[in-house]
Amino acid sequence: GVRSRRSGGRILLRMVVREMHSQIVCREVAIGCLHPNAKGIRAGDPQPTIEDVREVWMAVRWVMNGDGEEPLLDLREERYDYEGVVDTFLTQKRELDYTTMGSVLGRRKLVNNENVRAVFGDKPPMTTVDFHEDELAEILKSNGGKKLAILPALMLLKLFLF
């Protein structure tokens, strides 16, 4: 993990999700943590009240089709297929806007060359797991009733890392 504000961030878990029948990677999920008092992340002087705090972030990448079109995600419509279960969980039913999506630090372009180590670190992910959509959907369905289900990153860390 991230021991102090001087140590870099860390990618804790990398998930590779494959389509059931074609074995092609359709999503990648990265979950990491950072120290909010790290240089390049904090605004101003370090705050003693958050010295023991670590922020957890999650990033999801939908792999584009060969034709270059964006994936069609209409999360307003209830879908019970494997793909629908996985996408609804990862996005928490929020509508995605590909042009204005933020970064780990909030607004777009806040992660830059000066603070990239403080956010992502310089070590490989602690754990990488490889799933098919149906396997991941079944795991999510069986754990969906738990309190952590409203915090996808923490639930995935608890299931696969801690």
Tab-separated table of N, CA and C in Angstrom:
chain	number	residue	atom	x	y	z
A	1	GLY	N	0.803	-1.189	0.000
A	1	GLY	CA	0.000	0.000	0.000
A	1	GLY	C	0.849	1.258	0.000
A	2	VAL	N	0.282	2.305	0.475
A	2	VAL	CA	0.924	3.613	0.549
A	2	VAL	C	1.201	3.898	2.023
A	3	ARG	N	2.478	3.842	2.390
A	3	ARG	CA	2.832	3.974	3.801
A	3	ARG	C	2.807	5.414	4.300
A	4	SER	N	3.290	6.349	3.509
A	4	SER	CA	3.343	7.745	3.948
A	4	SER	C	3.136	8.661	2.750
A	5	ARG	N	3.064	9.954	3.025
A	5	ARG	CA	2.854	10.903	1.923
A	5	ARG	C	4.065	10.999	1.011
A	6	ARG	N	5.214	10.516	1.458
A	6	ARG	CA	6.414	10.547	0.616
A	6	ARG	C	6.481	9.358	-0.345
A	7	SER	N	5.754	8.299	-0.025
A	7	SER	CA	5.752	7.145	-0.928
A	7	SER	C	4.726	7.382	-2.030
A	8	GLY	N	4.965	6.785	-3.168
A	8	GLY	CA	4.057	6.970	-4.297
A	8	GLY	C	2.747	6.247	-4.093
A	9	GLY	N	1.783	6.547	-4.936
A	9	GLY	CA	0.517	5.826	-4.916
A	9	GLY	C	0.752	4.376	-5.316
A	10	ARG	N	-0.302	3.620	-5.436
A	10	ARG	CA	-0.137	2.208	-5.776
A	10	ARG	C	-1.379	1.687	-6.467
A	11	ILE	N	-1.177	0.931	-7.523
A	11	ILE	CA	-2.277	0.197	-8.146
A	11	ILE	C	-2.379	-1.116	-7.385
A	12	LEU	N	-3.489	-1.302	-6.712
A	12	LEU	CA	-3.662	-2.474	-5.863
A	12	LEU	C	-4.198	-3.673	-6.618
A	13	LEU	N	-5.148	-3.436	-7.514
A	13	LEU	CA	-5.815	-4.535	-8.199
A	13	LEU	C	-6.050	-4.161	-9.655
A	14	ARG	N	-5.697	-5.066	-10.532
A	14	ARG	CA	-5.992	-4.911	-11.958
A	14	ARG	C	-6.854	-6.089	-12.353
A	15	MET	N	-8.004	-5.785	-12.942
A	15	MET	CA	-8.913	-6.843	-13.391
A	15	MET	C	-9.024	-6.787	-14.902
A	16	VAL	N	-8.909	-7.923	-15.508
A	16	VAL	CA	-9.096	-8.055	-16.945
A	16	VAL	C	-10.382	-8.851	-17.129
A	17	VAL	N	-11.338	-8.286	-17.847
A	17	VAL	CA	-12.622	-8.951	-18.069
A	17	VAL	C	-12.716	-9.304	-19.546
A	18	ARG	N	-12.984	-10.574	-19.820
A	18	ARG	CA	-13.054	-11.067	-21.197
A	18	ARG	C	-14.490	-11.425	-21.572
A	19	GLU	N	-14.793	-11.286	-22.848
A	19	GLU	CA	-16.095	-11.725	-23.344
A	19	GLU	C	-16.174	-13.240	-23.195
A	20	MET	N	-17.382	-13.724	-22.969
A	20	MET	CA	-17.564	-15.157	-22.705
A	20	MET	C	-17.114	-16.044	-23.846
A	21	HIS	N	-17.558	-15.733	-25.039
A	21	HIS	CA	-17.359	-16.661	-26.147
A	21	HIS	C	-16.113	-16.376	-26.967
A	22	SER	N	-15.729	-15.132	-27.078
A	22	SER	CA	-14.606	-14.804	-27.956
A	22	SER	C	-13.268	-14.718	-27.232
A	23	GLN	N	-13.281	-14.661	-25.890
A	23	GLN	CA	-12.065	-14.531	-25.086
A	23	GLN	C	-11.376	-13.178	-25.269
A	24	ILE	N	-12.001	-12.255	-25.980
A	24	ILE	CA	-11.413	-10.936	-26.221
A	24	ILE	C	-11.624	-10.082	-24.978
A	25	VAL	N	-10.599	-9.315	-24.604
A	25	VAL	CA	-10.710	-8.412	-23.459
A	25	VAL	C	-11.732	-7.327	-23.804
A	26	CYS	N	-12.737	-7.163	-22.936
A	26	CYS	CA	-13.771	-6.152	-23.190
A	26	CYS	C	-13.742	-5.027	-22.159
A	27	ARG	N	-13.152	-5.258	-20.985
A	27	ARG	CA	-13.023	-4.227	-19.964
A	27	ARG	C	-11.747	-4.466	-19.170
A	28	GLU	N	-11.187	-3.370	-18.706
A	28	GLU	CA	-10.087	-3.440	-17.752
A	28	GLU	C	-10.443	-2.520	-16.601
A	29	VAL	N	-10.202	-2.997	-15.398
A	29	VAL	CA	-10.508	-2.227	-14.201
A	29	VAL	C	-9.226	-2.123	-13.392
A	30	ALA	N	-8.913	-0.915	-12.952
A	30	ALA	CA	-7.760	-0.699	-12.080
A	30	ALA	C	-8.259	-0.019	-10.815
A	31	ILE	N	-7.799	-0.511	-9.673
A	31	ILE	CA	-8.148	0.091	-8.391
A	31	ILE	C	-6.845	0.377	-7.669
A	32	GLY	N	-6.718	1.587	-7.176
A	32	GLY	CA	-5.496	1.966	-6.499
A	32	GLY	C	-5.760	2.877	-5.324
A	33	CYS	N	-4.692	3.290	-4.673
A	33	CYS	CA	-4.833	4.231	-3.564
A	33	CYS	C	-3.697	5.236	-3.628
A	34	LEU	N	-3.926	6.361	-2.983
A	34	LEU	CA	-2.936	7.421	-2.930
A	34	LEU	C	-3.037	8.120	-1.592
A	35	HIS	N	-2.005	8.882	-1.265
A	35	HIS	CA	-2.009	9.659	-0.022
A	35	HIS	C	-2.448	11.079	-0.359
A	36	PRO	N	-3.528	11.571	0.260
A	36	PRO	CA	-4.027	12.905	-0.087
A	36	PRO	C	-3.087	14.043	0.291
A	37	ASN	N	-2.099	13.780	1.151
A	37	ASN	CA	-1.125	14.801	1.534
A	37	ASN	C	0.142	14.765	0.689
A	38	ALA	N	0.195	13.903	-0.308
A	38	ALA	CA	1.406	13.765	-1.131
A	38	ALA	C	1.643	15.039	-1.940
A	39	LYS	N	2.910	15.335	-2.151
A	39	LYS	CA	3.278	16.500	-2.949
A	39	LYS	C	2.751	16.304	-4.374
A	40	GLY	N	2.138	17.338	-4.915
A	40	GLY	CA	1.560	17.256	-6.244
A	40	GLY	C	0.076	16.942	-6.212
A	41	ILE	N	-0.395	16.470	-5.071
A	41	ILE	CA	-1.824	16.178	-4.910
A	41	ILE	C	-2.470	17.204	-3.986
A	42	ARG	N	-1.807	17.473	-2.887
A	42	ARG	CA	-2.383	18.426	-1.926
A	42	ARG	C	-2.289	19.851	-2.466
A	43	ALA	N	-3.157	20.682	-1.957
A	43	ALA	CA	-3.106	22.106	-2.274
A	43	ALA	C	-2.575	22.823	-1.035
A	44	GLY	N	-1.388	23.387	-1.129
A	44	GLY	CA	-0.802	24.078	0.018
A	44	GLY	C	-0.006	23.151	0.908
A	45	ASP	N	0.010	23.473	2.200
A	45	ASP	CA	0.779	22.705	3.186
A	45	ASP	C	0.047	21.418	3.558
A	46	PRO	N	0.811	20.389	4.013
A	46	PRO	CA	0.168	19.145	4.443
A	46	PRO	C	-0.789	19.394	5.609
A	47	GLN	N	-1.881	18.657	5.625
A	47	GLN	CA	-2.868	18.772	6.700
A	47	GLN	C	-2.695	17.609	7.669
A	48	PRO	N	-2.363	17.879	8.914
A	48	PRO	CA	-2.144	16.797	9.884
A	48	PRO	C	-3.379	15.912	10.090
A	49	THR	N	-4.572	16.458	9.890
A	49	THR	CA	-5.791	15.679	10.136
A	49	THR	C	-5.996	14.547	9.136
A	50	ILE	N	-5.350	14.623	7.980
A	50	ILE	CA	-5.529	13.559	6.981
A	50	ILE	C	-4.251	12.756	6.756
A	51	GLU	N	-3.330	12.821	7.706
A	51	GLU	CA	-2.064	12.098	7.571
A	51	GLU	C	-2.271	10.583	7.555
A	52	ASP	N	-3.295	10.082	8.228
A	52	ASP	CA	-3.563	8.643	8.266
A	52	ASP	C	-4.610	8.208	7.240
A	53	VAL	N	-5.014	9.107	6.355
A	53	VAL	CA	-6.053	8.826	5.360
A	53	VAL	C	-5.417	8.343	4.057
A	54	ARG	N	-6.063	7.402	3.395
A	54	ARG	CA	-5.680	6.986	2.045
A	54	ARG	C	-6.926	7.059	1.181
A	55	GLU	N	-6.788	7.595	-0.008
A	55	GLU	CA	-7.921	7.687	-0.926
A	55	GLU	C	-7.850	6.528	-1.913
A	56	VAL	N	-8.982	5.882	-2.119
A	56	VAL	CA	-9.076	4.763	-3.049
A	56	VAL	C	-9.757	5.262	-4.321
A	57	TRP	N	-9.226	4.851	-5.476
A	57	TRP	CA	-9.801	5.252	-6.760
A	57	TRP	C	-10.009	4.012	-7.625
A	58	MET	N	-10.909	4.147	-8.578
A	58	MET	CA	-11.173	3.058	-9.516
A	58	MET	C	-11.298	3.648	-10.913
A	59	ALA	N	-10.689	2.988	-11.864
A	59	ALA	CA	-10.787	3.398	-13.267
A	59	ALA	C	-11.256	2.198	-14.081
A	60	VAL	N	-12.177	2.438	-15.004
A	60	VAL	CA	-12.702	1.378	-15.864
A	60	VAL	C	-12.452	1.783	-17.304
A	61	ARG	N	-11.945	0.845	-18.079
A	61	ARG	CA	-11.729	1.094	-19.507
A	61	ARG	C	-12.502	0.063	-20.289
A	62	TRP	N	-13.424	0.552	-21.110
A	62	TRP	CA	-14.139	-0.330	-22.015
A	62	TRP	C	-13.329	-0.405	-23.289
A	63	VAL	N	-12.986	-1.609	-23.712
A	63	VAL	CA	-12.167	-1.781	-24.909
A	63	VAL	C	-13.061	-1.568	-26.125
A	64	MET	N	-12.595	-0.713	-27.021
A	64	MET	CA	-13.375	-0.364	-28.210
A	64	MET	C	-13.410	-1.518	-29.191
A	65	ASN	N	-14.477	-1.564	-29.951
A	65	ASN	CA	-14.593	-2.553	-31.012
A	65	ASN	C	-13.598	-2.222	-32.115
A	66	GLY	N	-13.387	-3.147	-33.013
A	66	GLY	CA	-12.473	-2.937	-34.127
A	66	GLY	C	-12.874	-1.779	-35.014
A	67	ASP	N	-14.156	-1.422	-35.020
A	67	ASP	CA	-14.616	-0.318	-35.866
A	67	ASP	C	-14.424	1.044	-35.201
A	68	GLY	N	-13.934	1.067	-33.962
A	68	GLY	CA	-13.628	2.318	-33.296
A	68	GLY	C	-14.818	3.017	-32.667
A	69	GLU	N	-15.986	2.401	-32.657
A	69	GLU	CA	-17.153	3.031	-32.062
A	69	GLU	C	-17.127	2.858	-30.547
A	70	GLU	N	-17.711	3.843	-29.858
A	70	GLU	CA	-17.795	3.762	-28.412
A	70	GLU	C	-18.738	2.628	-28.020
A	71	PRO	N	-18.475	1.980	-26.870
A	71	PRO	CA	-19.414	0.961	-26.415
A	71	PRO	C	-20.765	1.602	-26.113
A	72	LEU	N	-21.820	0.897	-26.376
A	72	LEU	CA	-23.152	1.422	-26.144
A	72	LEU	C	-23.594	1.038	-24.736
A	73	LEU	N	-23.584	2.000	-23.833
A	73	LEU	CA	-23.964	1.744	-22.458
A	73	LEU	C	-25.168	2.607	-22.114
A	74	ASP	N	-26.334	2.023	-22.092
A	74	ASP	CA	-27.526	2.732	-21.665
A	74	ASP	C	-27.924	2.126	-20.331
A	75	LEU	N	-27.451	2.738	-19.262
A	75	LEU	CA	-27.644	2.165	-17.941
A	75	LEU	C	-28.996	2.503	-17.340
A	76	ARG	N	-29.796	3.289	-18.053
A	76	ARG	CA	-31.147	3.586	-17.578
A	76	ARG	C	-32.046	2.374	-17.787
A	77	GLU	N	-31.664	1.533	-18.702
A	77	GLU	CA	-32.462	0.356	-19.028
A	77	GLU	C	-31.941	-0.813	-18.193
A	78	GLU	N	-32.832	-1.469	-17.462
A	78	GLU	CA	-32.439	-2.611	-16.637
A	78	GLU	C	-32.076	-3.788	-17.529
A	79	ARG	N	-30.852	-4.264	-17.392
A	79	ARG	CA	-30.407	-5.418	-18.166
A	79	ARG	C	-29.930	-6.477	-17.201
A	80	TYR	N	-30.316	-7.702	-17.468
A	80	TYR	CA	-29.967	-8.785	-16.562
A	80	TYR	C	-28.982	-9.764	-17.183
A	81	ASP	N	-28.490	-9.439	-18.393
A	81	ASP	CA	-27.464	-10.295	-18.968
A	81	ASP	C	-26.149	-10.017	-18.238
A	82	TYR	N	-25.151	-10.829	-18.503
A	82	TYR	CA	-23.878	-10.691	-17.793
A	82	TYR	C	-23.273	-9.310	-17.985
A	83	GLU	N	-23.282	-8.834	-19.202
A	83	GLU	CA	-22.699	-7.533	-19.494
A	83	GLU	C	-23.416	-6.429	-18.720
A	84	GLY	N	-24.738	-6.495	-18.661
A	84	GLY	CA	-25.519	-5.496	-17.942
A	84	GLY	C	-25.224	-5.496	-16.455
A	85	VAL	N	-25.079	-6.676	-15.858
A	85	VAL	CA	-24.777	-6.782	-14.426
A	85	VAL	C	-23.417	-6.151	-14.135
A	86	VAL	N	-22.410	-6.459	-14.937
A	86	VAL	CA	-21.059	-5.940	-14.715
A	86	VAL	C	-21.035	-4.421	-14.892
A	87	ASP	N	-21.600	-3.906	-15.979
A	87	ASP	CA	-21.567	-2.468	-16.238
A	87	ASP	C	-22.362	-1.681	-15.204
A	88	THR	N	-23.521	-2.187	-14.810
A	88	THR	CA	-24.327	-1.497	-13.806
A	88	THR	C	-23.583	-1.404	-12.488
A	89	PHE	N	-22.878	-2.471	-12.113
A	89	PHE	CA	-22.110	-2.461	-10.872
A	89	PHE	C	-20.949	-1.469	-10.951
A	90	LEU	N	-20.180	-1.531	-12.036
A	90	LEU	CA	-18.988	-0.692	-12.147
A	90	LEU	C	-19.318	0.794	-12.225
A	91	THR	N	-20.424	1.147	-12.827
A	91	THR	CA	-20.769	2.565	-12.991
A	91	THR	C	-21.789	3.038	-11.960
A	92	GLN	N	-22.295	2.138	-11.144
A	92	GLN	CA	-23.319	2.470	-10.161
A	92	GLN	C	-24.518	3.163	-10.794
A	93	LYS	N	-24.883	2.698	-11.989
A	93	LYS	CA	-26.042	3.160	-12.762
A	93	LYS	C	-25.947	4.620	-13.194
A	94	ARG	N	-24.750	5.190	-13.163
A	94	ARG	CA	-24.589	6.573	-13.615
A	94	ARG	C	-24.385	6.599	-15.114
A	95	GLU	N	-24.877	7.645	-15.725
A	95	GLU	CA	-24.689	7.805	-17.151
A	95	GLU	C	-23.252	8.245	-17.413
A	96	LEU	N	-22.635	7.700	-18.434
A	96	LEU	CA	-21.251	8.037	-18.747
A	96	LEU	C	-21.186	9.083	-19.846
A	97	ASP	N	-20.305	10.049	-19.649
A	97	ASP	CA	-20.056	11.063	-20.658
A	97	ASP	C	-18.575	10.955	-21.009
A	98	TYR	N	-18.283	10.347	-22.143
A	98	TYR	CA	-16.902	10.045	-22.505
A	98	TYR	C	-16.056	11.289	-22.740
A	99	THR	N	-16.667	12.414	-23.059
A	99	THR	CA	-15.888	13.601	-23.408
A	99	THR	C	-15.465	14.408	-22.195
A	100	THR	N	-16.150	14.280	-21.071
A	100	THR	CA	-15.816	15.107	-19.908
A	100	THR	C	-15.473	14.291	-18.678
A	101	MET	N	-15.186	13.025	-18.838
A	101	MET	CA	-14.883	12.201	-17.670
A	101	MET	C	-13.653	12.736	-16.951
A	102	GLY	N	-13.686	12.678	-15.636
A	102	GLY	CA	-12.610	13.220	-14.825
A	102	GLY	C	-11.421	12.298	-14.725
A	103	SER	N	-10.584	12.595	-13.769
A	103	SER	CA	-9.408	11.777	-13.517
A	103	SER	C	-9.471	11.304	-12.069
A	104	VAL	N	-8.458	10.620	-11.644
A	104	VAL	CA	-8.378	10.140	-10.270
A	104	VAL	C	-8.494	11.307	-9.285
A	105	LEU	N	-7.976	12.462	-9.664
A	105	LEU	CA	-7.981	13.626	-8.779
A	105	LEU	C	-9.186	14.530	-8.966
A	106	GLY	N	-10.106	14.137	-9.809
A	106	GLY	CA	-11.307	14.957	-10.005
A	106	GLY	C	-11.424	15.437	-11.439
A	107	ARG	N	-11.112	16.702	-11.655
A	107	ARG	CA	-11.236	17.277	-12.994
A	107	ARG	C	-10.233	16.664	-13.963
A	108	ARG	N	-10.583	16.751	-15.235
A	108	ARG	CA	-9.692	16.254	-16.286
A	108	ARG	C	-8.352	16.970	-16.248
A	109	LYS	N	-7.333	16.260	-16.602
A	109	LYS	CA	-5.969	16.765	-16.758
A	109	LYS	C	-5.311	17.228	-15.455
A	110	LEU	N	-5.836	16.813	-14.304
A	110	LEU	CA	-5.163	17.139	-13.051
A	110	LEU	C	-3.985	16.209	-12.790
A	111	VAL	N	-4.025	15.005	-13.353
A	111	VAL	CA	-2.875	14.118	-13.259
A	111	VAL	C	-1.935	14.504	-14.389
A	112	ASN	N	-0.700	14.845	-14.007
A	112	ASN	CA	0.274	15.290	-15.004
A	112	ASN	C	1.638	14.663	-14.715
A	113	ASN	N	2.648	15.051	-15.455
A	113	ASN	CA	3.975	14.461	-15.291
A	113	ASN	C	4.572	14.702	-13.911
A	114	GLU	N	4.148	15.763	-13.247
A	114	GLU	CA	4.722	16.089	-11.944
A	114	GLU	C	4.125	15.267	-10.805
A	115	ASN	N	2.900	14.779	-10.965
A	115	ASN	CA	2.284	14.056	-9.853
A	115	ASN	C	1.873	12.625	-10.211
A	116	VAL	N	2.258	12.156	-11.369
A	116	VAL	CA	1.819	10.824	-11.787
A	116	VAL	C	2.313	9.729	-10.838
A	117	ARG	N	3.513	9.860	-10.296
A	117	ARG	CA	4.022	8.860	-9.353
A	117	ARG	C	3.237	8.890	-8.045
A	118	ALA	N	2.846	10.078	-7.588
A	118	ALA	CA	2.081	10.199	-6.348
A	118	ALA	C	0.712	9.535	-6.473
A	119	VAL	N	0.181	9.470	-7.689
A	119	VAL	CA	-1.136	8.858	-7.906
A	119	VAL	C	-1.017	7.368	-8.173
A	120	PHE	N	-0.205	6.987	-9.158
A	120	PHE	CA	-0.161	5.598	-9.618
A	120	PHE	C	1.027	4.802	-9.093
A	121	GLY	N	2.058	5.452	-8.602
A	121	GLY	CA	3.245	4.764	-8.122
A	121	GLY	C	4.132	4.315	-9.268
A	122	ASP	N	5.156	3.552	-8.923
A	122	ASP	CA	6.077	3.073	-9.945
A	122	ASP	C	6.302	1.564	-9.847
A	123	LYS	N	5.383	0.881	-9.180
A	123	LYS	CA	5.452	-0.573	-9.062
A	123	LYS	C	4.292	-1.193	-9.833
A	124	PRO	N	4.433	-2.451	-10.218
A	124	PRO	CA	3.313	-3.125	-10.905
A	124	PRO	C	2.152	-3.333	-9.938
A	125	PRO	N	0.963	-3.630	-10.464
A	125	PRO	CA	-0.184	-3.889	-9.576
A	125	PRO	C	0.126	-5.012	-8.593
A	126	MET	N	-0.423	-4.891	-7.388
A	126	MET	CA	-0.206	-5.932	-6.377
A	126	MET	C	-0.809	-7.256	-6.826
A	127	THR	N	-1.990	-7.205	-7.449
A	127	THR	CA	-2.685	-8.414	-7.893
A	127	THR	C	-3.365	-8.152	-9.219
A	128	THR	N	-3.309	-9.137	-10.102
A	128	THR	CA	-4.052	-9.080	-11.357
A	128	THR	C	-4.944	-10.308	-11.424
A	129	VAL	N	-6.218	-10.083	-11.741
A	129	VAL	CA	-7.147	-11.201	-11.901
A	129	VAL	C	-7.755	-11.124	-13.290
A	130	ASP	N	-8.043	-12.291	-13.835
A	130	ASP	CA	-8.575	-12.412	-15.192
A	130	ASP	C	-9.895	-13.167	-15.110
A	131	PHE	N	-10.973	-12.533	-15.587
A	131	PHE	CA	-12.299	-13.134	-15.509
A	131	PHE	C	-12.993	-13.101	-16.851
A	132	HIS	N	-13.960	-13.987	-16.992
A	132	HIS	CA	-14.920	-13.882	-18.084
A	132	HIS	C	-16.118	-13.115	-17.525
A	133	GLU	N	-16.862	-12.449	-18.397
A	133	GLU	CA	-18.006	-11.649	-17.961
A	133	GLU	C	-18.975	-12.442	-17.092
A	134	ASP	N	-19.256	-13.679	-17.487
A	134	ASP	CA	-20.230	-14.462	-16.730
A	134	ASP	C	-19.728	-14.782	-15.326
A	135	GLU	N	-18.432	-15.082	-15.177
A	135	GLU	CA	-17.871	-15.366	-13.856
A	135	GLU	C	-17.970	-14.145	-12.948
A	136	LEU	N	-17.560	-12.992	-13.481
A	136	LEU	CA	-17.602	-11.769	-12.690
A	136	LEU	C	-19.044	-11.390	-12.343
A	137	ALA	N	-19.954	-11.549	-13.285
A	137	ALA	CA	-21.359	-11.225	-13.030
A	137	ALA	C	-21.923	-12.093	-11.900
A	138	GLU	N	-21.588	-13.371	-11.894
A	138	GLU	CA	-22.073	-14.260	-10.834
A	138	GLU	C	-21.498	-13.859	-9.474
A	139	ILE	N	-20.237	-13.484	-9.434
A	139	ILE	CA	-19.618	-13.036	-8.179
A	139	ILE	C	-20.302	-11.765	-7.692
A	140	LEU	N	-20.555	-10.838	-8.599
A	140	LEU	CA	-21.197	-9.576	-8.222
A	140	LEU	C	-22.633	-9.801	-7.761
A	141	LYS	N	-23.353	-10.694	-8.435
A	141	LYS	CA	-24.740	-10.991	-8.030
A	141	LYS	C	-24.769	-11.577	-6.621
A	142	SER	N	-23.855	-12.488	-6.324
A	142	SER	CA	-23.872	-13.137	-5.016
A	142	SER	C	-23.416	-12.212	-3.895
A	143	ASN	N	-22.713	-11.125	-4.221
A	143	ASN	CA	-22.255	-10.182	-3.208
A	143	ASN	C	-22.987	-8.850	-3.265
A	144	GLY	N	-23.970	-8.732	-4.136
A	144	GLY	CA	-24.660	-7.463	-4.360
A	144	GLY	C	-25.483	-6.967	-3.186
A	145	GLY	N	-25.865	-7.837	-2.286
A	145	GLY	CA	-26.686	-7.426	-1.149
A	145	GLY	C	-25.891	-6.877	0.017
A	146	LYS	N	-24.580	-6.955	-0.040
A	146	LYS	CA	-23.749	-6.510	1.076
A	146	LYS	C	-23.620	-4.986	1.068
A	147	LYS	N	-23.300	-4.422	2.228
A	147	LYS	CA	-23.175	-2.965	2.355
A	147	LYS	C	-22.109	-2.396	1.424
A	148	LEU	N	-21.031	-3.125	1.218
A	148	LEU	CA	-19.946	-2.627	0.372
A	148	LEU	C	-20.318	-2.559	-1.104
A	149	ALA	N	-21.454	-3.118	-1.476
A	149	ALA	CA	-21.857	-3.121	-2.885
A	149	ALA	C	-22.067	-1.712	-3.427
A	150	ILE	N	-22.296	-0.731	-2.536
A	150	ILE	CA	-22.456	0.645	-3.017
A	150	ILE	C	-21.112	1.309	-3.271
A	151	LEU	N	-20.034	0.661	-2.864
A	151	LEU	CA	-18.674	1.155	-3.104
A	151	LEU	C	-17.923	0.097	-3.902
A	152	PRO	N	-18.072	0.104	-5.223
A	152	PRO	CA	-17.519	-0.984	-6.042
A	152	PRO	C	-16.032	-1.231	-5.819
A	153	ALA	N	-15.226	-0.181	-5.713
A	153	ALA	CA	-13.785	-0.376	-5.558
A	153	ALA	C	-13.465	-1.116	-4.265
A	154	LEU	N	-14.102	-0.718	-3.172
A	154	LEU	CA	-13.828	-1.375	-1.891
A	154	LEU	C	-14.318	-2.816	-1.881
A	155	MET	N	-15.465	-3.058	-2.489
A	155	MET	CA	-15.978	-4.432	-2.539
A	155	MET	C	-15.042	-5.329	-3.348
A	156	LEU	N	-14.574	-4.851	-4.491
A	156	LEU	CA	-13.667	-5.655	-5.314
A	156	LEU	C	-12.352	-5.901	-4.594
A	157	LEU	N	-11.829	-4.891	-3.882
A	157	LEU	CA	-10.598	-5.088	-3.103
A	157	LEU	C	-10.816	-6.138	-2.023
A	158	LYS	N	-11.943	-6.075	-1.344
A	158	LYS	CA	-12.222	-7.047	-0.277
A	158	LYS	C	-12.345	-8.461	-0.851
A	159	LEU	N	-12.975	-8.593	-2.013
A	159	LEU	CA	-13.166	-9.917	-2.602
A	159	LEU	C	-11.861	-10.516	-3.136
A	160	PHE	N	-11.011	-9.705	-3.733
A	160	PHE	CA	-9.871	-10.263	-4.460
A	160	PHE	C	-8.502	-9.941	-3.894
A	161	LEU	N	-8.419	-9.055	-2.897
A	161	LEU	CA	-7.096	-8.690	-2.398
A	161	LEU	C	-6.961	-8.888	-0.900
A	162	PHE	N	-7.934	-8.443	-0.127
A	162	PHE	CA	-7.801	-8.495	1.335
A	162	PHE	C	-8.631	-9.602	1.917
